[in-house]
Amino acid sequence: MYRVECMLKYACPIQEEDYLRKRRWGIDAGLAASIANGEDLGPIVRQAFKYGKPEVLLHNLKNIVKKKEIEVEELCKLHYEEFILAVDELRGVLVDADELKSTLSSENLRLQEVANSLLLKLDELLELYLIKKNVSEAIKTLKACLWYPIYALCAIKTCQRAGLPCVENFGLD
């Protein structure tokens, strides 16, 4: 591997940059994966200082931080747009809810007006049923009373036939 590095260093500057970028990306990716997995970075830091390359490690860490910042910004932008869409949708729902509330309120008032009218009619109907009941009771009582004079006349006739003296005055004068 060392020979390849040395050969590439002297072969072509474009190839050298590409190789170093790929090499750095490999370190960045490995380092990023270690950070993402929550692994101990102590051995990596010790090795960087052991080989006298803490600047490379620091540079790689800065690159990782920049990449993560970009990812966070992109996520924020994505979620911000979703948030704005959700707020717009919520506003629409609130407008619909206000319209529904208004409709419900007017329908409730109309229903109360109709119900009040029906309740008055019901009170009148109940009063008429009570009057009918009283009239029916009065008719029943009168029908029963109609038979008393007939019974009295029959009794008088029976007494007269039997030759019994007839009572003339009962104090009804």
mmCIF file of N, CA and C in Angstrom, residues 24-87:
data_model
loop_
_atom_site.group_PDB
_atom_site.id
_atom_site.type_symbol
_atom_site.label_atom_id
_atom_site.label_comp_id
_atom_site.label_asym_id
_atom_site.label_seq_id
_atom_site.Cartn_x
_atom_site.Cartn_y
_atom_site.Cartn_z
ATOM 1 N N ARG A 24 -9.046 10.168 2.277
ATOM 2 C CA ARG A 24 -9.618 10.988 3.337
ATOM 3 C C ARG A 24 -11.080 10.594 3.553
ATOM 4 N N TRP A 25 -11.822 10.385 2.455
ATOM 5 C CA TRP A 25 -13.214 9.977 2.569
ATOM 6 C C TRP A 25 -13.324 8.655 3.312
ATOM 7 N N GLY A 26 -12.418 7.746 3.042
ATOM 8 C CA GLY A 26 -12.419 6.468 3.743
ATOM 9 C C GLY A 26 -12.196 6.667 5.226
ATOM 10 N N ILE A 27 -11.293 7.549 5.573
ATOM 11 C CA ILE A 27 -11.043 7.848 6.993
ATOM 12 C C ILE A 27 -12.270 8.538 7.584
ATOM 13 N N ASP A 28 -12.790 9.518 6.834
ATOM 14 C CA ASP A 28 -13.995 10.227 7.297
ATOM 15 C C ASP A 28 -15.142 9.248 7.520
ATOM 16 N N ALA A 29 -15.337 8.373 6.550
ATOM 17 C CA ALA A 29 -16.451 7.429 6.647
ATOM 18 C C ALA A 29 -16.258 6.487 7.828
ATOM 19 N N GLY A 30 -15.039 5.986 7.999
ATOM 20 C CA GLY A 30 -14.769 5.096 9.130
ATOM 21 C C GLY A 30 -14.932 5.820 10.452
ATOM 22 N N LEU A 31 -14.409 7.036 10.503
ATOM 23 C CA LEU A 31 -14.520 7.846 11.715
ATOM 24 C C LEU A 31 -15.986 8.198 11.986
ATOM 25 N N ALA A 32 -16.705 8.583 10.927
ATOM 26 C CA ALA A 32 -18.130 8.916 11.080
ATOM 27 C C ALA A 32 -18.911 7.704 11.560
ATOM 28 N N ALA A 33 -18.596 6.537 11.010
ATOM 29 C CA ALA A 33 -19.292 5.318 11.432
ATOM 30 C C ALA A 33 -18.995 5.023 12.895
ATOM 31 N N SER A 34 -17.748 5.215 13.306
ATOM 32 C CA SER A 34 -17.384 4.987 14.716
ATOM 33 C C SER A 34 -18.154 5.934 15.626
ATOM 34 N N ILE A 35 -18.247 7.198 15.206
ATOM 35 C CA ILE A 35 -18.981 8.194 16.013
ATOM 36 C C ILE A 35 -20.461 7.826 16.072
ATOM 37 N N ALA A 36 -21.025 7.469 14.906
ATOM 38 C CA ALA A 36 -22.453 7.128 14.844
ATOM 39 C C ALA A 36 -22.759 5.899 15.686
ATOM 40 N N ASN A 37 -21.826 4.960 15.756
ATOM 41 C CA ASN A 37 -22.044 3.737 16.534
ATOM 42 C C ASN A 37 -21.727 3.917 18.007
ATOM 43 N N GLY A 38 -21.247 5.103 18.353
ATOM 44 C CA GLY A 38 -20.944 5.365 19.757
ATOM 45 C C GLY A 38 -19.697 4.632 20.243
ATOM 46 N N GLU A 39 -18.819 4.331 19.316
ATOM 47 C CA GLU A 39 -17.595 3.611 19.688
ATOM 48 C C GLU A 39 -16.615 4.554 20.363
ATOM 49 N N ASP A 40 -15.680 3.960 21.094
ATOM 50 C CA ASP A 40 -14.644 4.723 21.780
ATOM 51 C C ASP A 40 -13.664 5.253 20.745
ATOM 52 N N LEU A 41 -13.451 6.566 20.719
ATOM 53 C CA LEU A 41 -12.541 7.185 19.762
ATOM 54 C C LEU A 41 -11.121 7.310 20.326
ATOM 55 N N GLY A 42 -10.948 6.885 21.535
ATOM 56 C CA GLY A 42 -9.635 6.978 22.181
ATOM 57 C C GLY A 42 -8.523 6.342 21.366
ATOM 58 N N PRO A 43 -8.671 5.107 20.880
ATOM 59 C CA PRO A 43 -7.592 4.498 20.095
ATOM 60 C C PRO A 43 -7.265 5.288 18.827
ATOM 61 N N ILE A 44 -8.273 5.860 18.191
ATOM 62 C CA ILE A 44 -8.030 6.632 16.973
ATOM 63 C C ILE A 44 -7.239 7.898 17.308
ATOM 64 N N VAL A 45 -7.635 8.562 18.391
ATOM 65 C CA VAL A 45 -6.935 9.778 18.811
ATOM 66 C C VAL A 45 -5.498 9.446 19.197
ATOM 67 N N ARG A 46 -5.279 8.363 19.956
ATOM 68 C CA ARG A 46 -3.921 7.972 20.341
ATOM 69 C C ARG A 46 -3.052 7.690 19.117
ATOM 70 N N GLN A 47 -3.644 6.998 18.146
ATOM 71 C CA GLN A 47 -2.880 6.658 16.944
ATOM 72 C C GLN A 47 -2.514 7.923 16.169
ATOM 73 N N ALA A 48 -3.440 8.884 16.105
ATOM 74 C CA ALA A 48 -3.158 10.133 15.393
ATOM 75 C C ALA A 48 -1.996 10.864 16.049
ATOM 76 N N PHE A 49 -1.992 10.906 17.373
ATOM 77 C CA PHE A 49 -0.887 11.575 18.070
ATOM 78 C C PHE A 49 0.394 10.751 17.992
ATOM 79 N N LYS A 50 0.260 9.443 17.981
ATOM 80 C CA LYS A 50 1.427 8.562 17.900
ATOM 81 C C LYS A 50 2.167 8.786 16.589
ATOM 82 N N TYR A 51 1.413 8.957 15.491
ATOM 83 C CA TYR A 51 2.052 9.156 14.192
ATOM 84 C C TYR A 51 2.257 10.632 13.875
ATOM 85 N N GLY A 52 1.960 11.495 14.853
ATOM 86 C CA GLY A 52 2.195 12.922 14.665
ATOM 87 C C GLY A 52 1.254 13.565 13.656
ATOM 88 N N LYS A 53 0.034 13.053 13.560
ATOM 89 C CA LYS A 53 -0.945 13.566 12.591
ATOM 90 C C LYS A 53 -2.255 13.998 13.267
ATOM 91 N N PRO A 54 -2.202 14.720 14.382
ATOM 92 C CA PRO A 54 -3.471 15.130 14.996
ATOM 93 C C PRO A 54 -4.238 16.129 14.117
ATOM 94 N N GLU A 55 -3.476 16.869 13.250
ATOM 95 C CA GLU A 55 -4.149 17.830 12.370
ATOM 96 C C GLU A 55 -5.055 17.114 11.381
ATOM 97 N N VAL A 56 -4.612 15.962 10.896
ATOM 98 C CA VAL A 56 -5.418 15.181 9.953
ATOM 99 C C VAL A 56 -6.700 14.722 10.644
ATOM 100 N N LEU A 57 -6.559 14.234 11.865
ATOM 101 C CA LEU A 57 -7.739 13.803 12.628
ATOM 102 C C LEU A 57 -8.673 14.978 12.865
ATOM 103 N N LEU A 58 -8.101 16.111 13.252
ATOM 104 C CA LEU A 58 -8.906 17.307 13.491
ATOM 105 C C LEU A 58 -9.605 17.743 12.201
ATOM 106 N N HIS A 59 -8.872 17.688 11.097
ATOM 107 C CA HIS A 59 -9.462 18.032 9.798
ATOM 108 C C HIS A 59 -10.615 17.081 9.467
ATOM 109 N N ASN A 60 -10.395 15.790 9.695
ATOM 110 C CA ASN A 60 -11.448 14.805 9.431
ATOM 111 C C ASN A 60 -12.659 15.042 10.331
ATOM 112 N N LEU A 61 -12.414 15.363 11.584
ATOM 113 C CA LEU A 61 -13.528 15.652 12.501
ATOM 114 C C LEU A 61 -14.294 16.883 12.042
ATOM 115 N N LYS A 62 -13.570 17.912 11.591
ATOM 116 C CA LYS A 62 -14.242 19.115 11.088
ATOM 117 C C LYS A 62 -15.085 18.788 9.856
ATOM 118 N N ASN A 63 -14.552 17.925 8.971
ATOM 119 C CA ASN A 63 -15.327 17.525 7.793
ATOM 120 C C ASN A 63 -16.602 16.791 8.197
ATOM 121 N N ILE A 64 -16.480 15.916 9.174
ATOM 122 C CA ILE A 64 -17.655 15.177 9.652
ATOM 123 C C ILE A 64 -18.671 16.150 10.227
ATOM 124 N N VAL A 65 -18.192 17.109 11.007
ATOM 125 C CA VAL A 65 -19.092 18.107 11.599
ATOM 126 C C VAL A 65 -19.795 18.894 10.500
ATOM 127 N N LYS A 66 -19.041 19.311 9.478
ATOM 128 C CA LYS A 66 -19.654 20.057 8.368
ATOM 129 C C LYS A 66 -20.722 19.219 7.681
ATOM 130 N N LYS A 67 -20.409 17.952 7.420
ATOM 131 C CA LYS A 67 -21.380 17.072 6.760
ATOM 132 C C LYS A 67 -22.632 16.912 7.627
ATOM 133 N N LYS A 68 -22.438 16.757 8.909
ATOM 134 C CA LYS A 68 -23.587 16.603 9.803
ATOM 135 C C LYS A 68 -24.396 17.894 9.863
ATOM 136 N N GLU A 69 -23.699 19.046 9.859
ATOM 137 C CA GLU A 69 -24.426 20.315 9.852
ATOM 138 C C GLU A 69 -25.273 20.443 8.595
ATOM 139 N N ILE A 70 -24.707 20.026 7.466
ATOM 140 C CA ILE A 70 -25.455 20.074 6.202
ATOM 141 C C ILE A 70 -26.659 19.135 6.277
ATOM 142 N N GLU A 71 -26.457 17.954 6.822
ATOM 143 C CA GLU A 71 -27.569 17.006 6.975
ATOM 144 C C GLU A 71 -28.662 17.591 7.864
ATOM 145 N N VAL A 72 -28.242 18.212 8.961
ATOM 146 C CA VAL A 72 -29.211 18.815 9.882
ATOM 147 C C VAL A 72 -29.964 19.936 9.188
ATOM 148 N N GLU A 73 -29.244 20.781 8.438
ATOM 149 C CA GLU A 73 -29.908 21.866 7.712
ATOM 150 C C GLU A 73 -30.917 21.315 6.713
ATOM 151 N N GLU A 74 -30.522 20.268 5.979
ATOM 152 C CA GLU A 74 -31.434 19.680 5.007
ATOM 153 C C GLU A 74 -32.665 19.092 5.695
ATOM 154 N N LEU A 75 -32.436 18.434 6.817
ATOM 155 C CA LEU A 75 -33.580 17.891 7.566
ATOM 156 C C LEU A 75 -34.486 19.010 8.062
ATOM 157 N N CYS A 76 -33.860 20.072 8.543
ATOM 158 C CA CYS A 76 -34.661 21.205 9.031
ATOM 159 C C CYS A 76 -35.471 21.815 7.894
ATOM 160 N N LYS A 77 -34.829 21.976 6.721
ATOM 161 C CA LYS A 77 -35.551 22.521 5.578
ATOM 162 C C LYS A 77 -36.711 21.609 5.195
ATOM 163 N N LEU A 78 -36.425 20.325 5.151
ATOM 164 C CA LEU A 78 -37.470 19.364 4.807
ATOM 165 C C LEU A 78 -38.610 19.426 5.810
ATOM 166 N N HIS A 79 -38.278 19.402 7.077
ATOM 167 C CA HIS A 79 -39.320 19.420 8.103
ATOM 168 C C HIS A 79 -39.974 20.785 8.201
ATOM 169 N N TYR A 80 -39.227 21.847 7.868
ATOM 170 C CA TYR A 80 -39.818 23.180 7.888
ATOM 171 C C TYR A 80 -40.912 23.261 6.835
ATOM 172 N N GLU A 81 -40.626 22.747 5.641
ATOM 173 C CA GLU A 81 -41.632 22.752 4.593
ATOM 174 C C GLU A 81 -42.837 21.916 5.003
ATOM 175 N N GLU A 82 -42.596 20.762 5.599
ATOM 176 C CA GLU A 82 -43.698 19.929 6.085
ATOM 177 C C GLU A 82 -44.466 20.651 7.182
ATOM 178 N N PHE A 83 -43.728 21.369 8.028
ATOM 179 C CA PHE A 83 -44.369 22.127 9.113
ATOM 180 C C PHE A 83 -45.273 23.215 8.524
ATOM 181 N N ILE A 84 -44.776 23.938 7.518
ATOM 182 C CA ILE A 84 -45.574 24.986 6.888
ATOM 183 C C ILE A 84 -46.818 24.374 6.251
ATOM 184 N N LEU A 85 -46.645 23.244 5.570
ATOM 185 C CA LEU A 85 -47.801 22.571 4.965
ATOM 186 C C LEU A 85 -48.803 22.137 6.036
ATOM 187 N N ALA A 86 -48.284 21.629 7.147
ATOM 188 C CA ALA A 86 -49.173 21.192 8.236
ATOM 189 C C ALA A 86 -49.920 22.383 8.832
ATOM 190 N N VAL A 87 -49.217 23.510 8.979
ATOM 191 C CA VAL A 87 -49.870 24.713 9.522
ATOM 192 C C VAL A 87 -50.953 25.192 8.561
#
